[in-house]
PDB file of C-alpha atoms in Angstrom:
ATOM      1  CA  MET A 501       0.995 -10.587  14.185  1.00  0.00           C
ATOM      2  CA  THR A 502      -0.287  -7.472  12.397  1.00  0.00           C
ATOM      3  CA  THR A 503       1.571  -4.165  12.682  1.00  0.00           C
ATOM      4  CA  PRO A 504      -0.587  -1.003  12.697  1.00  0.00           C
ATOM      5  CA  VAL A 505       0.795   1.730  10.431  1.00  0.00           C
ATOM      6  CA  ALA A 506      -0.561   5.268   9.958  1.00  0.00           C
ATOM      7  CA  ILE A 507      -0.050   7.196   6.732  1.00  0.00           C
ATOM      8  CA  ALA A 508      -0.651  10.931   6.289  1.00  0.00           C
ATOM      9  CA  LEU A 509      -1.976  12.051   2.903  1.00  0.00           C
ATOM     10  CA  VAL A 510      -1.037  15.709   3.348  1.00  0.00           C
ATOM     11  CA  ALA A 511      -2.700  17.952   0.766  1.00  0.00           C
ATOM     12  CA  ASN A 512      -1.685  21.533   0.047  1.00  0.00           C
ATOM     13  CA  ASN A 513      -2.438  23.699  -3.018  1.00  0.00           C
ATOM     14  CA  GLY A 514      -3.137  20.771  -5.330  1.00  0.00           C
ATOM     15  CA  CYS A 515      -0.081  18.814  -4.222  1.00  0.00           C
ATOM     16  CA  TYR A 516       0.687  15.932  -1.863  1.00  0.00           C
ATOM     17  CA  LEU A 517       3.646  15.546   0.465  1.00  0.00           C
ATOM     18  CA  VAL A 518       5.762  12.613  -0.728  1.00  0.00           C
ATOM     19  CA  GLY A 519       9.127  11.143   0.217  1.00  0.00           C
ATOM     20  CA  ARG A 520      11.477   8.552  -1.204  1.00  0.00           C
ATOM     21  CA  ARG A 521      12.710   5.628   0.841  1.00  0.00           C
ATOM     22  CA  GLY A 522      16.444   5.104   1.179  1.00  0.00           C
ATOM     23  CA  LEU A 523      18.265   2.434  -0.751  1.00  0.00           C
ATOM     24  CA  ASP A 524      18.664   0.188   2.273  1.00  0.00           C
ATOM     25  CA  GLY A 525      15.854  -1.579   4.105  1.00  0.00           C
ATOM     26  CA  PRO A 526      12.415  -2.749   3.036  1.00  0.00           C
ATOM     27  CA  LEU A 527      10.855  -1.161  -0.070  1.00  0.00           C
ATOM     28  CA  ALA A 528      14.125   0.566  -0.966  1.00  0.00           C
ATOM     29  CA  GLY A 529      13.733   3.393  -3.476  1.00  0.00           C
ATOM     30  CA  TYR A 530       9.934   3.405  -3.432  1.00  0.00           C
ATOM     31  CA  PHE A 531       8.032   6.641  -2.968  1.00  0.00           C
ATOM     32  CA  GLU A 532       5.875   7.012   0.135  1.00  0.00           C
ATOM     33  CA  PHE A 533       3.613   9.351   2.025  1.00  0.00           C
ATOM     34  CA  PRO A 534       4.731  10.346   5.555  1.00  0.00           C
ATOM     35  CA  GLY A 535       3.889   7.736   8.160  1.00  0.00           C
ATOM     36  CA  GLY A 536       5.064   4.784  10.160  1.00  0.00           C
ATOM     37  CA  LYS A 537       4.372   2.198  12.816  1.00  0.00           C
ATOM     38  CA  CYS A 538       2.061   3.073  15.677  1.00  0.00           C
ATOM     39  CA  HIS A 539       3.527   2.981  19.163  1.00  0.00           C
ATOM     40  CA  PRO A 540       1.808   0.746  21.728  1.00  0.00           C
ATOM     41  CA  GLN A 541      -1.428   2.409  22.907  1.00  0.00           C
ATOM     42  CA  GLU A 542      -1.074   5.149  20.235  1.00  0.00           C
ATOM     43  CA  SER A 543      -4.074   5.781  18.005  1.00  0.00           C
ATOM     44  CA  PRO A 544      -3.453   5.703  14.256  1.00  0.00           C
ATOM     45  CA  GLU A 545      -4.549   9.366  14.036  1.00  0.00           C
ATOM     46  CA  ALA A 546      -1.981  10.427  16.644  1.00  0.00           C
ATOM     47  CA  CYS A 547       0.646   8.302  14.906  1.00  0.00           C
ATOM     48  CA  ALA A 548       0.041  10.013  11.551  1.00  0.00           C
ATOM     49  CA  VAL A 549       0.513  13.438  13.172  1.00  0.00           C
ATOM     50  CA  ARG A 550       3.639  12.334  15.090  1.00  0.00           C
ATOM     51  CA  GLU A 551       5.263  10.579  12.135  1.00  0.00           C
ATOM     52  CA  CYS A 552       4.698  13.505   9.790  1.00  0.00           C
ATOM     53  CA  LEU A 553       6.254  15.916  12.278  1.00  0.00           C
ATOM     54  CA  GLU A 554       9.224  13.588  12.865  1.00  0.00           C
ATOM     55  CA  GLU A 555       9.801  12.838   9.185  1.00  0.00           C
ATOM     56  CA  THR A 556       9.165  16.253   7.643  1.00  0.00           C
ATOM     57  CA  GLY A 557       9.110  18.856  10.417  1.00  0.00           C
ATOM     58  CA  LEU A 558       5.575  19.857   9.389  1.00  0.00           C
ATOM     59  CA  ALA A 559       2.653  19.912  11.829  1.00  0.00           C
ATOM     60  CA  ILE A 560      -0.560  18.507  10.375  1.00  0.00           C
ATOM     61  CA  GLU A 561      -4.192  17.901  11.282  1.00  0.00           C
ATOM     62  CA  VAL A 562      -6.081  14.728  10.435  1.00  0.00           C
ATOM     63  CA  VAL A 563      -9.256  15.443   8.459  1.00  0.00           C
ATOM     64  CA  ARG A 564     -10.628  11.917   8.082  1.00  0.00           C
ATOM     65  CA  LEU A 565      -9.778   8.271   7.616  1.00  0.00           C
ATOM     66  CA  ARG A 566      -9.794   7.689   3.858  1.00  0.00           C
ATOM     67  CA  ARG A 567      -9.302   3.913   3.982  1.00  0.00           C
ATOM     68  CA  ASP A 568      -7.592   1.114   5.800  1.00  0.00           C
ATOM     69  CA  VAL A 569      -5.905  -1.844   4.161  1.00  0.00           C
ATOM     70  CA  LEU A 570      -4.454  -5.129   5.391  1.00  0.00           C
ATOM     71  CA  HIS A 571      -1.406  -6.149   3.372  1.00  0.00           C
ATOM     72  CA  THR A 572       1.043  -9.001   3.805  1.00  0.00           C
ATOM     73  CA  TYR A 573       4.669  -8.509   2.809  1.00  0.00           C
ATOM     74  CA  PRO A 574       7.267 -11.295   2.973  1.00  0.00           C
ATOM     75  CA  TYR A 575       8.424  -9.839   6.317  1.00  0.00           C
ATOM     76  CA  GLY A 576       4.962  -9.492   7.917  1.00  0.00           C
ATOM     77  CA  THR A 577       1.415  -8.176   7.778  1.00  0.00           C
ATOM     78  CA  VAL A 578       0.610  -4.472   8.151  1.00  0.00           C
ATOM     79  CA  HIS A 579      -2.704  -2.729   8.812  1.00  0.00           C
ATOM     80  CA  LEU A 580      -2.378   0.535   6.898  1.00  0.00           C
ATOM     81  CA  HIS A 581      -4.526   3.498   7.967  1.00  0.00           C
ATOM     82  CA  PHE A 582      -4.558   6.209   5.270  1.00  0.00           C
ATOM     83  CA  PHE A 583      -5.664   9.620   6.570  1.00  0.00           C
ATOM     84  CA  ASP A 584      -6.538  12.737   4.586  1.00  0.00           C
ATOM     85  CA  CYS A 585      -4.618  15.539   6.293  1.00  0.00           C
ATOM     86  CA  ARG A 586      -3.891  19.232   5.989  1.00  0.00           C
ATOM     87  CA  LEU A 587      -1.164  21.492   7.292  1.00  0.00           C
ATOM     88  CA  ALA A 588      -1.820  22.817  10.789  1.00  0.00           C
ATOM     89  CA  SER A 589      -0.530  26.219   9.687  1.00  0.00           C
ATOM     90  CA  ALA A 590      -0.805  27.664   6.187  1.00  0.00           C
ATOM     91  CA  HIS A 591       2.420  29.564   6.885  1.00  0.00           C
ATOM     92  CA  GLU A 592       4.485  26.363   7.051  1.00  0.00           C
ATOM     93  CA  SER A 593       4.656  24.376   3.851  1.00  0.00           C
ATOM     94  CA  ILE A 594       8.342  23.639   3.277  1.00  0.00           C
ATOM     95  CA  PRO A 595       9.452  20.250   4.629  1.00  0.00           C
ATOM     96  CA  LEU A 596      12.556  20.439   6.796  1.00  0.00           C
ATOM     97  CA  GLN A 597      13.804  17.091   5.510  1.00  0.00           C
ATOM     98  CA  PRO A 598      15.105  17.052   1.913  1.00  0.00           C
ATOM     99  CA  SER A 599      13.789  13.523   1.357  1.00  0.00           C
ATOM    100  CA  PHE A 600      10.199  14.909   1.362  1.00  0.00           C
ATOM    101  CA  PHE A 601       8.757  17.259  -1.245  1.00  0.00           C
ATOM    102  CA  TRP A 602       5.452  18.395  -2.776  1.00  0.00           C
ATOM    103  CA  VAL A 603       4.189  16.539  -5.849  1.00  0.00           C
ATOM    104  CA  PRO A 604       1.261  17.756  -7.996  1.00  0.00           C
ATOM    105  CA  CYS A 605      -1.685  15.417  -7.636  1.00  0.00           C
ATOM    106  CA  ALA A 606      -1.660  14.545 -11.344  1.00  0.00           C
ATOM    107  CA  SER A 607       2.002  13.448 -11.119  1.00  0.00           C
ATOM    108  CA  LEU A 608       1.488  10.883  -8.342  1.00  0.00           C
ATOM    109  CA  ALA A 609       0.749   8.123 -10.881  1.00  0.00           C
ATOM    110  CA  LYS A 610       4.244   8.560 -12.369  1.00  0.00           C
ATOM    111  CA  LEU A 611       5.909   7.588  -9.071  1.00  0.00           C
ATOM    112  CA  ASN A 612       6.676   4.055  -7.921  1.00  0.00           C
ATOM    113  CA  PHE A 613       4.649   3.490  -4.724  1.00  0.00           C
ATOM    114  CA  PRO A 614       4.418   0.181  -2.807  1.00  0.00           C
ATOM    115  CA  GLU A 615       1.659  -2.205  -3.918  1.00  0.00           C
ATOM    116  CA  PRO A 616      -0.883  -1.406  -1.161  1.00  0.00           C
ATOM    117  CA  ASN A 617      -0.762   2.289  -2.190  1.00  0.00           C
ATOM    118  CA  GLN A 618      -1.552   1.708  -5.878  1.00  0.00           C
ATOM    119  CA  ALA A 619      -5.371   1.872  -5.732  1.00  0.00           C
ATOM    120  CA  LEU A 620      -5.171   4.886  -3.417  1.00  0.00           C
ATOM    121  CA  VAL A 621      -2.871   6.772  -5.809  1.00  0.00           C
ATOM    122  CA  VAL A 622      -5.267   6.070  -8.706  1.00  0.00           C
ATOM    123  CA  GLU A 623      -8.117   7.409  -6.554  1.00  0.00           C
ATOM    124  CA  LEU A 624      -6.223  10.594  -5.626  1.00  0.00           C
ATOM    125  CA  VAL A 625      -5.288  11.286  -9.254  1.00  0.00           C
ATOM    126  CA  ARG A 626      -8.868  10.625 -10.402  1.00  0.00           C
ATOM    127  CA  GLU A 627     -10.230  13.094  -7.826  1.00  0.00           C
ATOM    128  CA  GLY A 628      -7.850  15.697  -9.186  1.00  0.00           C
ATOM    129  CA  SER A 629      -7.944  17.914  -6.111  1.00  0.00           C
ATOM    130  CA  PRO A 630      -6.954  17.132  -2.550  1.00  0.00           C
ATOM    131  CA  CYS A 631     -10.059  16.546  -0.463  1.00  0.00           C
ATOM    132  CA  ALA A 632      -8.285  17.806   2.670  1.00  0.00           C
ATOM    133  CA  THR A 633      -8.535  21.364   1.350  1.00  0.00           C
ATOM    134  CA  GLN A 634     -12.195  21.172   0.348  1.00  0.00           C
TER     135      GLN A 634
END
């Protein structure tokens, strides 16, 4: 069985919103973009918006689907939907959860992301500017 997961690539002023997973559970200590499992009957776009709000307290808008990836971990297969996103309000840019913070685009490559994110991170760094603000 494949689990649908939505991931929000939230761009703001040359930075991306990034969090760090806790030390317990799958992928402990890895960095991640906001996101999570889709609820039954929930679209990946709606899931990205919901998960970002739940995890960071920030409201976002989906700009476009950047890519989707099937990846199999030892515990199961996930269908990852990566969405370029922007803040719904320019006046709100400080995450309410301390586990999430803004990272300059060029610094993303220095962080340890899960394997299915690696090519995406290289792409974001190569672009040099968040496409969600263009």
